[in-house]
mmCIF file of C-alpha atoms in Angstrom:
data_model
loop_
_atom_site.group_PDB
_atom_site.id
_atom_site.type_symbol
_atom_site.label_atom_id
_atom_site.label_comp_id
_atom_site.label_asym_id
_atom_site.label_seq_id
_atom_site.Cartn_x
_atom_site.Cartn_y
_atom_site.Cartn_z
ATOM 1 C CA UNK A 448 -27.744 -5.602 -23.143
ATOM 2 C CA UNK A 449 -29.363 -5.581 -19.727
ATOM 3 C CA UNK A 450 -27.784 -8.305 -17.650
ATOM 4 C CA UNK A 451 -29.743 -9.830 -14.762
ATOM 5 C CA UNK A 452 -27.818 -10.186 -11.491
ATOM 6 C CA UNK A 453 -28.858 -12.509 -8.655
ATOM 7 C CA UNK A 454 -27.823 -10.761 -5.409
ATOM 8 C CA UNK A 455 -27.273 -13.178 -2.505
ATOM 9 C CA UNK A 456 -25.613 -10.637 -0.190
ATOM 10 C CA UNK A 457 -27.656 -9.160 2.636
ATOM 11 C CA UNK A 458 -25.558 -6.137 3.691
ATOM 12 C CA UNK A 459 -25.382 -3.938 0.596
ATOM 13 C CA UNK A 460 -28.974 -2.894 -0.204
ATOM 14 C CA UNK A 461 -28.246 0.791 0.323
ATOM 15 C CA UNK A 462 -25.571 0.657 -2.376
ATOM 16 C CA UNK A 463 -27.403 -1.451 -4.974
ATOM 17 C CA UNK A 464 -28.603 1.667 -6.867
ATOM 18 C CA UNK A 465 -24.959 1.943 -8.031
ATOM 19 C CA UNK A 466 -25.554 -1.213 -10.100
ATOM 20 C CA UNK A 467 -29.094 -0.292 -11.146
ATOM 21 C CA UNK A 468 -27.865 3.049 -12.500
ATOM 22 C CA UNK A 469 -25.428 1.093 -14.687
ATOM 23 C CA UNK A 470 -28.384 -0.714 -16.233
ATOM 24 C CA UNK A 471 -28.240 -4.041 -14.399
ATOM 25 C CA UNK A 472 -31.483 -5.770 -13.431
ATOM 26 C CA UNK A 473 -31.273 -7.141 -9.887
ATOM 27 C CA UNK A 474 -33.010 -10.102 -8.232
ATOM 28 C CA UNK A 475 -32.575 -9.891 -4.454
ATOM 29 C CA UNK A 476 -32.403 -13.238 -2.622
ATOM 30 C CA UNK A 477 -30.636 -12.726 0.715
ATOM 31 C CA UNK A 478 -32.172 -15.670 2.603
ATOM 32 C CA UNK A 479 -31.614 -19.386 1.833
ATOM 33 C CA UNK A 480 -35.320 -19.809 0.954
ATOM 34 C CA UNK A 481 -35.382 -16.805 -1.402
ATOM 35 C CA UNK A 482 -32.131 -17.982 -2.969
ATOM 36 C CA UNK A 483 -33.489 -21.464 -3.705
ATOM 37 C CA UNK A 484 -36.749 -20.015 -5.054
ATOM 38 C CA UNK A 485 -35.003 -17.491 -7.329
ATOM 39 C CA UNK A 486 -32.713 -20.156 -8.802
ATOM 40 C CA UNK A 487 -35.643 -22.546 -9.325
ATOM 41 C CA UNK A 488 -38.033 -19.982 -10.851
ATOM 42 C CA UNK A 489 -35.772 -17.514 -12.642
ATOM 43 C CA UNK A 490 -32.635 -19.595 -13.207
ATOM 44 C CA UNK A 491 -32.668 -19.231 -16.990
ATOM 45 C CA UNK A 492 -32.793 -15.407 -16.773
ATOM 46 C CA UNK A 493 -29.744 -15.010 -14.519
ATOM 47 C CA UNK A 494 -26.502 -13.829 -16.183
ATOM 48 C CA UNK A 495 -24.482 -12.965 -13.069
ATOM 49 C CA UNK A 496 -24.405 -13.757 -9.345
ATOM 50 C CA UNK A 497 -23.229 -11.433 -6.576
ATOM 51 C CA UNK A 498 -22.185 -13.320 -3.430
ATOM 52 C CA UNK A 499 -19.591 -13.332 -0.660
ATOM 53 C CA UNK A 500 -17.191 -16.004 0.590
ATOM 54 C CA UNK A 501 -19.273 -17.556 3.384
ATOM 55 C CA UNK A 502 -22.433 -17.567 1.207
ATOM 56 C CA UNK A 503 -20.636 -18.979 -1.830
ATOM 57 C CA UNK A 504 -22.246 -20.531 -4.893
ATOM 58 C CA UNK A 505 -22.421 -24.314 -5.113
ATOM 59 C CA UNK A 506 -21.987 -26.706 -8.036
ATOM 60 C CA UNK A 507 -25.669 -27.720 -8.116
ATOM 61 C CA UNK A 508 -26.692 -24.034 -8.181
ATOM 62 C CA UNK A 509 -24.236 -23.263 -10.982
ATOM 63 C CA UNK A 510 -25.658 -26.229 -12.935
ATOM 64 C CA UNK A 511 -29.182 -24.807 -12.448
ATOM 65 C CA UNK A 512 -28.202 -21.448 -14.006
ATOM 66 C CA UNK A 513 -27.732 -22.256 -17.720
ATOM 67 C CA UNK A 514 -26.988 -18.637 -18.739
ATOM 68 C CA UNK A 515 -24.677 -17.758 -15.838
ATOM 69 C CA UNK A 516 -21.531 -16.073 -17.185
ATOM 70 C CA UNK A 517 -19.880 -14.342 -14.206
ATOM 71 C CA UNK A 518 -19.785 -14.654 -10.398
ATOM 72 C CA UNK A 519 -18.738 -11.544 -8.452
ATOM 73 C CA UNK A 520 -17.647 -12.067 -4.849
ATOM 74 C CA UNK A 521 -17.639 -9.056 -2.548
ATOM 75 C CA UNK A 522 -14.692 -9.084 -0.142
ATOM 76 C CA UNK A 523 -11.456 -10.982 -0.662
ATOM 77 C CA UNK A 524 -12.540 -14.494 0.396
ATOM 78 C CA UNK A 525 -14.329 -16.889 -1.968
ATOM 79 C CA UNK A 526 -14.046 -20.130 0.010
ATOM 80 C CA UNK A 527 -17.577 -21.469 -0.691
ATOM 81 C CA UNK A 528 -17.686 -20.627 -4.390
ATOM 82 C CA UNK A 529 -17.215 -23.854 -6.359
ATOM 83 C CA UNK A 530 -14.330 -22.796 -8.609
ATOM 84 C CA UNK A 531 -14.154 -26.179 -10.337
ATOM 85 C CA UNK A 532 -17.822 -25.960 -11.319
ATOM 86 C CA UNK A 533 -17.261 -22.387 -12.534
ATOM 87 C CA UNK A 534 -14.290 -23.515 -14.625
ATOM 88 C CA UNK A 535 -16.275 -26.478 -16.032
ATOM 89 C CA UNK A 536 -19.069 -24.146 -17.157
ATOM 90 C CA UNK A 537 -16.730 -21.468 -18.525
ATOM 91 C CA UNK A 538 -17.781 -18.916 -15.906
ATOM 92 C CA UNK A 539 -15.602 -15.955 -14.905
ATOM 93 C CA UNK A 540 -15.140 -15.303 -11.152
ATOM 94 C CA UNK A 541 -14.033 -12.005 -9.581
ATOM 95 C CA UNK A 542 -13.494 -10.860 -5.999
ATOM 96 C CA UNK A 543 -13.129 -7.605 -4.078
ATOM 97 C CA UNK A 544 -9.594 -8.062 -2.810
ATOM 98 C CA UNK A 545 -8.192 -4.986 -1.093
ATOM 99 C CA UNK A 546 -11.318 -2.804 -1.249
ATOM 100 C CA UNK A 547 -12.221 -3.259 2.423
ATOM 101 C CA UNK A 548 -8.629 -3.585 3.717
ATOM 102 C CA UNK A 549 -8.746 -0.295 5.664
ATOM 103 C CA UNK A 550 -12.009 -1.198 7.368
ATOM 104 C CA UNK A 551 -10.769 -4.690 8.308
ATOM 105 C CA UNK A 552 -7.455 -3.307 9.586
ATOM 106 C CA UNK A 553 -9.275 -0.703 11.708
ATOM 107 C CA UNK A 554 -11.441 -3.435 13.222
ATOM 108 C CA UNK A 555 -8.398 -5.626 13.887
ATOM 109 C CA UNK A 556 -6.724 -2.783 15.808
ATOM 110 C CA UNK A 557 -9.979 -1.986 17.641
ATOM 111 C CA UNK A 558 -10.260 -5.629 18.734
ATOM 112 C CA UNK A 559 -6.591 -5.753 19.759
ATOM 113 C CA UNK A 560 -6.902 -2.565 21.815
ATOM 114 C CA UNK A 561 -10.168 -3.674 23.429
ATOM 115 C CA UNK A 562 -8.692 -7.085 24.241
ATOM 116 C CA UNK A 563 -5.330 -5.983 25.611
ATOM 117 C CA UNK A 564 -6.799 -3.058 27.571
ATOM 118 C CA UNK A 565 -9.842 -5.151 28.684
ATOM 119 C CA UNK A 566 -12.302 -2.471 27.557
ATOM 120 C CA UNK A 567 -15.538 -4.564 27.534
ATOM 121 C CA UNK A 568 -15.066 -5.761 31.131
ATOM 122 C CA UNK A 569 -14.121 -2.290 32.356
ATOM 123 C CA UNK A 570 -17.208 -0.854 30.646
ATOM 124 C CA UNK A 571 -19.469 -3.532 32.169
ATOM 125 C CA UNK A 572 -18.000 -2.913 35.649
ATOM 126 C CA UNK A 573 -18.640 0.843 35.511
ATOM 127 C CA UNK A 574 -22.236 0.219 34.376
ATOM 128 C CA UNK A 575 -22.696 -1.996 37.456
ATOM 129 C CA UNK A 576 -21.521 0.837 39.697
ATOM 130 C CA UNK A 577 -18.074 -0.673 40.268
ATOM 131 C CA UNK A 578 -14.759 1.155 39.958
ATOM 132 C CA UNK A 579 -12.061 -1.504 39.464
ATOM 133 C CA UNK A 580 -8.479 -0.339 38.895
ATOM 134 C CA UNK A 581 -7.551 -2.851 36.210
ATOM 135 C CA UNK A 582 -3.834 -2.900 35.333
ATOM 136 C CA UNK A 583 -3.350 -3.876 31.683
ATOM 137 C CA UNK A 584 -0.417 -3.965 29.252
ATOM 138 C CA UNK A 585 0.435 -1.126 26.876
ATOM 139 C CA UNK A 586 0.780 -1.697 23.137
ATOM 140 C CA UNK A 587 3.847 0.486 22.571
ATOM 141 C CA UNK A 588 7.052 -1.475 22.161
ATOM 142 C CA UNK A 589 5.240 -4.810 21.871
ATOM 143 C CA UNK A 590 5.881 -7.408 19.166
ATOM 144 C CA UNK A 591 3.031 -7.937 16.700
ATOM 145 C CA UNK A 592 2.905 -11.025 14.499
ATOM 146 C CA UNK A 593 0.711 -10.946 11.388
ATOM 147 C CA UNK A 594 -0.259 -14.205 9.695
ATOM 148 C CA UNK A 595 -0.847 -13.284 6.035
ATOM 149 C CA UNK A 596 0.652 -10.103 4.607
ATOM 150 C CA UNK A 597 -1.825 -9.244 1.861
ATOM 151 C CA UNK A 598 -3.675 -5.927 1.580
ATOM 152 C CA UNK A 599 -5.246 -6.341 5.040
ATOM 153 C CA UNK A 600 -2.024 -7.528 6.679
ATOM 154 C CA UNK A 601 -0.088 -4.566 5.264
ATOM 155 C CA UNK A 602 -2.750 -2.109 6.475
ATOM 156 C CA UNK A 603 -2.572 -3.623 9.990
ATOM 157 C CA UNK A 604 1.240 -3.552 9.959
ATOM 158 C CA UNK A 605 1.298 0.157 9.076
ATOM 159 C CA UNK A 606 -1.134 1.027 11.862
ATOM 160 C CA UNK A 607 0.803 -1.042 14.405
ATOM 161 C CA UNK A 608 4.294 0.130 13.436
ATOM 162 C CA UNK A 609 3.586 3.786 12.624
ATOM 163 C CA UNK A 610 0.757 4.439 15.069
ATOM 164 C CA UNK A 611 1.617 2.269 18.052
ATOM 165 C CA UNK A 612 5.420 1.886 17.857
ATOM 166 C CA UNK A 613 5.155 -1.896 17.684
ATOM 167 C CA UNK A 614 7.724 -4.137 16.001
ATOM 168 C CA UNK A 615 6.077 -6.211 13.278
ATOM 169 C CA UNK A 616 6.859 -9.737 12.071
ATOM 170 C CA UNK A 617 4.884 -11.793 9.584
ATOM 171 C CA UNK A 618 4.453 -15.244 8.092
ATOM 172 C CA UNK A 619 3.283 -15.395 4.495
ATOM 173 C CA UNK A 620 3.303 -17.883 1.619
ATOM 174 C CA UNK A 621 6.350 -16.053 0.349
ATOM 175 C CA UNK A 622 8.874 -13.646 1.804
ATOM 176 C CA UNK A 623 8.186 -10.036 0.722
ATOM 177 C CA UNK A 624 11.249 -7.972 -0.107
ATOM 178 C CA UNK A 625 9.158 -4.793 -0.445
ATOM 179 C CA UNK A 626 8.339 -4.420 3.286
ATOM 180 C CA UNK A 627 10.450 -3.464 6.337
ATOM 181 C CA UNK A 628 8.927 -6.181 8.561
ATOM 182 C CA UNK A 629 10.620 -9.380 9.780
ATOM 183 C CA UNK A 630 9.742 -12.634 8.006
ATOM 184 C CA UNK A 631 9.174 -15.821 10.033
ATOM 185 C CA UNK A 632 9.275 -19.108 8.133
ATOM 186 C CA UNK A 633 6.510 -20.881 10.120
ATOM 187 C CA UNK A 634 3.414 -19.869 12.109
ATOM 188 C CA UNK A 635 5.033 -21.378 15.237
ATOM 189 C CA UNK A 636 8.148 -19.239 14.814
ATOM 190 C CA UNK A 637 5.937 -16.182 14.272
ATOM 191 C CA UNK A 638 3.983 -16.908 17.473
ATOM 192 C CA UNK A 639 7.192 -17.425 19.442
ATOM 193 C CA UNK A 640 8.388 -13.955 18.396
ATOM 194 C CA UNK A 641 5.036 -12.240 19.103
ATOM 195 C CA UNK A 642 3.226 -10.753 22.079
ATOM 196 C CA UNK A 643 0.123 -10.325 19.928
ATOM 197 C CA UNK A 644 -0.851 -12.412 16.885
ATOM 198 C CA UNK A 645 -3.331 -11.190 14.248
ATOM 199 C CA UNK A 646 -4.707 -13.639 11.668
ATOM 200 C CA UNK A 647 -5.123 -11.938 8.271
ATOM 201 C CA UNK A 648 -4.687 -14.929 5.922
ATOM 202 C CA UNK A 649 -7.326 -15.990 3.390
ATOM 203 C CA UNK A 650 -9.551 -18.976 4.116
ATOM 204 C CA UNK A 651 -9.491 -22.171 2.095
ATOM 205 C CA UNK A 652 -7.504 -25.399 2.100
ATOM 206 C CA UNK A 653 -4.103 -23.709 1.843
ATOM 207 C CA UNK A 654 -4.455 -22.040 5.232
ATOM 208 C CA UNK A 655 -6.681 -24.532 7.044
ATOM 209 C CA UNK A 656 -5.677 -25.081 10.687
ATOM 210 C CA UNK A 657 -2.363 -23.221 10.352
ATOM 211 C CA UNK A 658 -2.856 -22.209 13.991
ATOM 212 C CA UNK A 659 -3.059 -25.224 16.283
ATOM 213 C CA UNK A 660 -2.047 -26.097 19.836
ATOM 214 C CA UNK A 661 1.669 -25.899 19.014
ATOM 215 C CA UNK A 662 1.328 -22.337 17.664
ATOM 216 C CA UNK A 663 -0.853 -21.216 20.596
ATOM 217 C CA UNK A 664 1.638 -22.659 23.095
ATOM 218 C CA UNK A 665 4.407 -20.741 21.308
ATOM 219 C CA UNK A 666 2.338 -17.554 21.722
ATOM 220 C CA UNK A 667 2.234 -18.305 25.432
ATOM 221 C CA UNK A 668 0.322 -17.297 28.592
ATOM 222 C CA UNK A 669 0.959 -13.560 28.085
ATOM 223 C CA UNK A 670 -0.010 -13.688 24.398
ATOM 224 C CA UNK A 671 -3.184 -12.432 22.727
ATOM 225 C CA UNK A 672 -4.656 -13.533 19.371
ATOM 226 C CA UNK A 673 -7.058 -11.654 17.056
ATOM 227 C CA UNK A 674 -8.809 -13.270 14.061
ATOM 228 C CA UNK A 675 -10.440 -11.043 11.418
ATOM 229 C CA UNK A 676 -9.771 -13.496 8.567
ATOM 230 C CA UNK A 677 -11.535 -16.870 8.520
ATOM 231 C CA UNK A 678 -12.222 -19.241 11.422
ATOM 232 C CA UNK A 679 -10.825 -22.163 9.396
ATOM 233 C CA UNK A 680 -7.272 -20.838 9.870
ATOM 234 C CA UNK A 681 -7.441 -21.740 13.596
ATOM 235 C CA UNK A 682 -8.261 -25.124 15.139
ATOM 236 C CA UNK A 683 -11.240 -23.930 17.205
ATOM 237 C CA UNK A 684 -11.023 -26.724 19.798
ATOM 238 C CA UNK A 685 -7.321 -25.937 20.384
ATOM 239 C CA UNK A 686 -8.133 -22.236 20.808
ATOM 240 C CA UNK A 687 -10.925 -22.938 23.305
ATOM 241 C CA UNK A 688 -8.736 -25.205 25.447
ATOM 242 C CA UNK A 689 -5.843 -22.703 25.356
ATOM 243 C CA UNK A 690 -8.216 -19.962 26.568
ATOM 244 C CA UNK A 691 -9.879 -22.120 29.222
ATOM 245 C CA UNK A 692 -6.509 -23.284 30.585
ATOM 246 C CA UNK A 693 -5.026 -19.765 30.322
ATOM 247 C CA UNK A 694 -2.202 -21.049 28.121
ATOM 248 C CA UNK A 695 -2.829 -17.809 26.196
ATOM 249 C CA UNK A 696 -4.044 -14.532 27.699
ATOM 250 C CA UNK A 697 -7.026 -13.869 25.448
ATOM 251 C CA UNK A 698 -8.625 -13.849 22.001
ATOM 252 C CA UNK A 699 -10.759 -11.469 19.940
ATOM 253 C CA UNK A 700 -12.741 -13.087 17.120
ATOM 254 C CA UNK A 701 -14.798 -11.656 14.259
ATOM 255 C CA UNK A 702 -15.174 -15.014 12.454
ATOM 256 C CA UNK A 703 -16.519 -18.447 13.399
ATOM 257 C CA UNK A 704 -16.737 -21.925 11.869
ATOM 258 C CA UNK A 705 -20.517 -22.121 11.478
ATOM 259 C CA UNK A 706 -21.736 -18.537 11.358
ATOM 260 C CA UNK A 707 -23.985 -17.288 12.819
ATOM 261 C CA UNK A 708 -23.581 -20.082 15.402
ATOM 262 C CA UNK A 709 -20.868 -19.273 17.950
ATOM 263 C CA UNK A 710 -19.568 -21.973 20.326
ATOM 264 C CA UNK A 711 -20.995 -21.503 23.826
ATOM 265 C CA UNK A 712 -17.489 -22.074 25.203
ATOM 266 C CA UNK A 713 -16.422 -18.694 23.780
ATOM 267 C CA UNK A 714 -19.444 -16.902 25.258
ATOM 268 C CA UNK A 715 -18.641 -18.140 28.745
ATOM 269 C CA UNK A 716 -15.048 -16.907 28.778
ATOM 270 C CA UNK A 717 -14.112 -13.501 30.200
ATOM 271 C CA UNK A 718 -10.873 -13.358 28.174
ATOM 272 C CA UNK A 719 -12.628 -13.389 24.795
ATOM 273 C CA UNK A 720 -14.153 -10.576 22.697
ATOM 274 C CA UNK A 721 -16.670 -11.520 19.982
ATOM 275 C CA UNK A 722 -18.009 -9.520 17.016
ATOM 276 C CA UNK A 723 -20.407 -10.791 14.290
ATOM 277 C CA UNK A 724 -18.149 -10.850 11.180
ATOM 278 C CA UNK A 725 -18.353 -7.081 10.705
ATOM 279 C CA UNK A 726 -14.683 -6.126 10.207
ATOM 280 C CA UNK A 727 -15.177 -5.397 6.511
ATOM 281 C CA UNK A 728 -18.441 -3.530 6.978
ATOM 282 C CA UNK A 729 -18.176 0.228 6.720
ATOM 283 C CA UNK A 730 -20.045 2.619 4.433
ATOM 284 C CA UNK A 731 -16.755 3.403 2.678
ATOM 285 C CA UNK A 732 -15.781 -0.241 2.158
ATOM 286 C CA UNK A 733 -19.270 -1.323 1.099
ATOM 287 C CA UNK A 734 -19.593 1.469 -1.439
ATOM 288 C CA UNK A 735 -16.124 0.705 -2.813
ATOM 289 C CA UNK A 736 -16.952 -2.999 -3.012
ATOM 290 C CA UNK A 737 -20.196 -2.466 -4.928
ATOM 291 C CA UNK A 738 -18.475 0.037 -7.238
ATOM 292 C CA UNK A 739 -15.825 -2.596 -8.019
ATOM 293 C CA UNK A 740 -18.568 -5.157 -8.764
ATOM 294 C CA UNK A 741 -20.106 -2.617 -11.142
ATOM 295 C CA UNK A 742 -16.766 -2.086 -12.896
ATOM 296 C CA UNK A 743 -16.194 -5.844 -13.215
ATOM 297 C CA UNK A 744 -19.716 -6.455 -14.575
ATOM 298 C CA UNK A 745 -19.525 -3.530 -17.020
ATOM 299 C CA UNK A 746 -16.105 -4.649 -18.272
ATOM 300 C CA UNK A 747 -17.238 -8.258 -18.660
ATOM 301 C CA UNK A 748 -20.468 -7.524 -20.533
ATOM 302 C CA UNK A 749 -18.725 -5.076 -22.862
ATOM 303 C CA UNK A 750 -16.071 -7.650 -23.755
ATOM 304 C CA UNK A 751 -13.228 -6.101 -21.721
ATOM 305 C CA UNK A 752 -11.019 -7.959 -19.204
ATOM 306 C CA UNK A 753 -12.401 -7.939 -15.646
ATOM 307 C CA UNK A 754 -10.402 -5.981 -13.043
ATOM 308 C CA UNK A 755 -10.015 -8.583 -10.280
ATOM 309 C CA UNK A 756 -10.219 -12.087 -11.766
ATOM 310 C CA UNK A 757 -9.779 -15.204 -9.624
ATOM 311 C CA UNK A 758 -7.586 -17.919 -11.168
ATOM 312 C CA UNK A 759 -9.673 -21.021 -11.832
ATOM 313 C CA UNK A 760 -8.561 -24.683 -11.969
ATOM 314 C CA UNK A 761 -8.434 -26.330 -15.406
ATOM 315 C CA UNK A 762 -11.827 -27.695 -16.545
ATOM 316 C CA UNK A 763 -12.315 -31.422 -15.911
ATOM 317 C CA UNK A 764 -11.919 -33.595 -19.007
ATOM 318 C CA UNK A 765 -15.578 -34.690 -19.166
ATOM 319 C CA UNK A 766 -16.840 -31.137 -19.501
ATOM 320 C CA UNK A 767 -14.497 -30.227 -22.340
ATOM 321 C CA UNK A 768 -16.519 -32.439 -24.697
ATOM 322 C CA UNK A 769 -19.783 -30.753 -23.689
ATOM 323 C CA UNK A 770 -18.690 -27.240 -24.583
#
């Protein structure tokens, strides 16, 4: 059968022939208007949806797609996909956990280096004809704390420990006996034992606002924080006040609460580096991600188990009678 896939993602067009070669029919709807129009006009033809965490797929959209059977999320996060609605309609959900871990880890280290060594300000000064001798800390021998030791966290830890001679600690839902890094039982304890803190935890309710004023104060006035995960993990107002009052040394952020809107407070601060949620974007990661989507779709439509399923909540009682 030729399954029809609604593609809501805007960054993968170059790699969509991978799916077309596998026989899938694609409907591209990367803007909110195109998305609404495609669901309204072609809803009954759509068998699968390809989305990413921040774009999601909402309950009313799922209800408007009577033949939807599978939702594939590129990247690890799926925070705006309505898992309850998927469960209620018997829909399978997959993600791309781990595929872009190298790319995200590279970006995390690039942000950390740029932040600690003050690269953007040095670059701007030279372009203005200035020649400031800026004295900045080294990374070697420093203590790195990683919040969330999944595929991305592990990739960051390896780069930091093996490449930069840093000592690595982490906080995670559970202690991992398979790694040589030090476990801290709370985010505050992790921050207290860190010179630099990198957020690599998934988004969602389980991690919401794990980093607040208390954690930032534990990181301290010499401490730097990098977030390549989800903005929801940090209380944004607490981060802004800590930066403005120099209670921490600086922050580098790839993620924001209401993308693409970025708080003006961040833009006005010299001790902040901002990138537009691009950590996971590399040709290698994008190709790998789309290939994984292809494998999940092919497996699903040929009756095989999908490769990277997301666990869904139990269906609500009312829907059990309808199916």
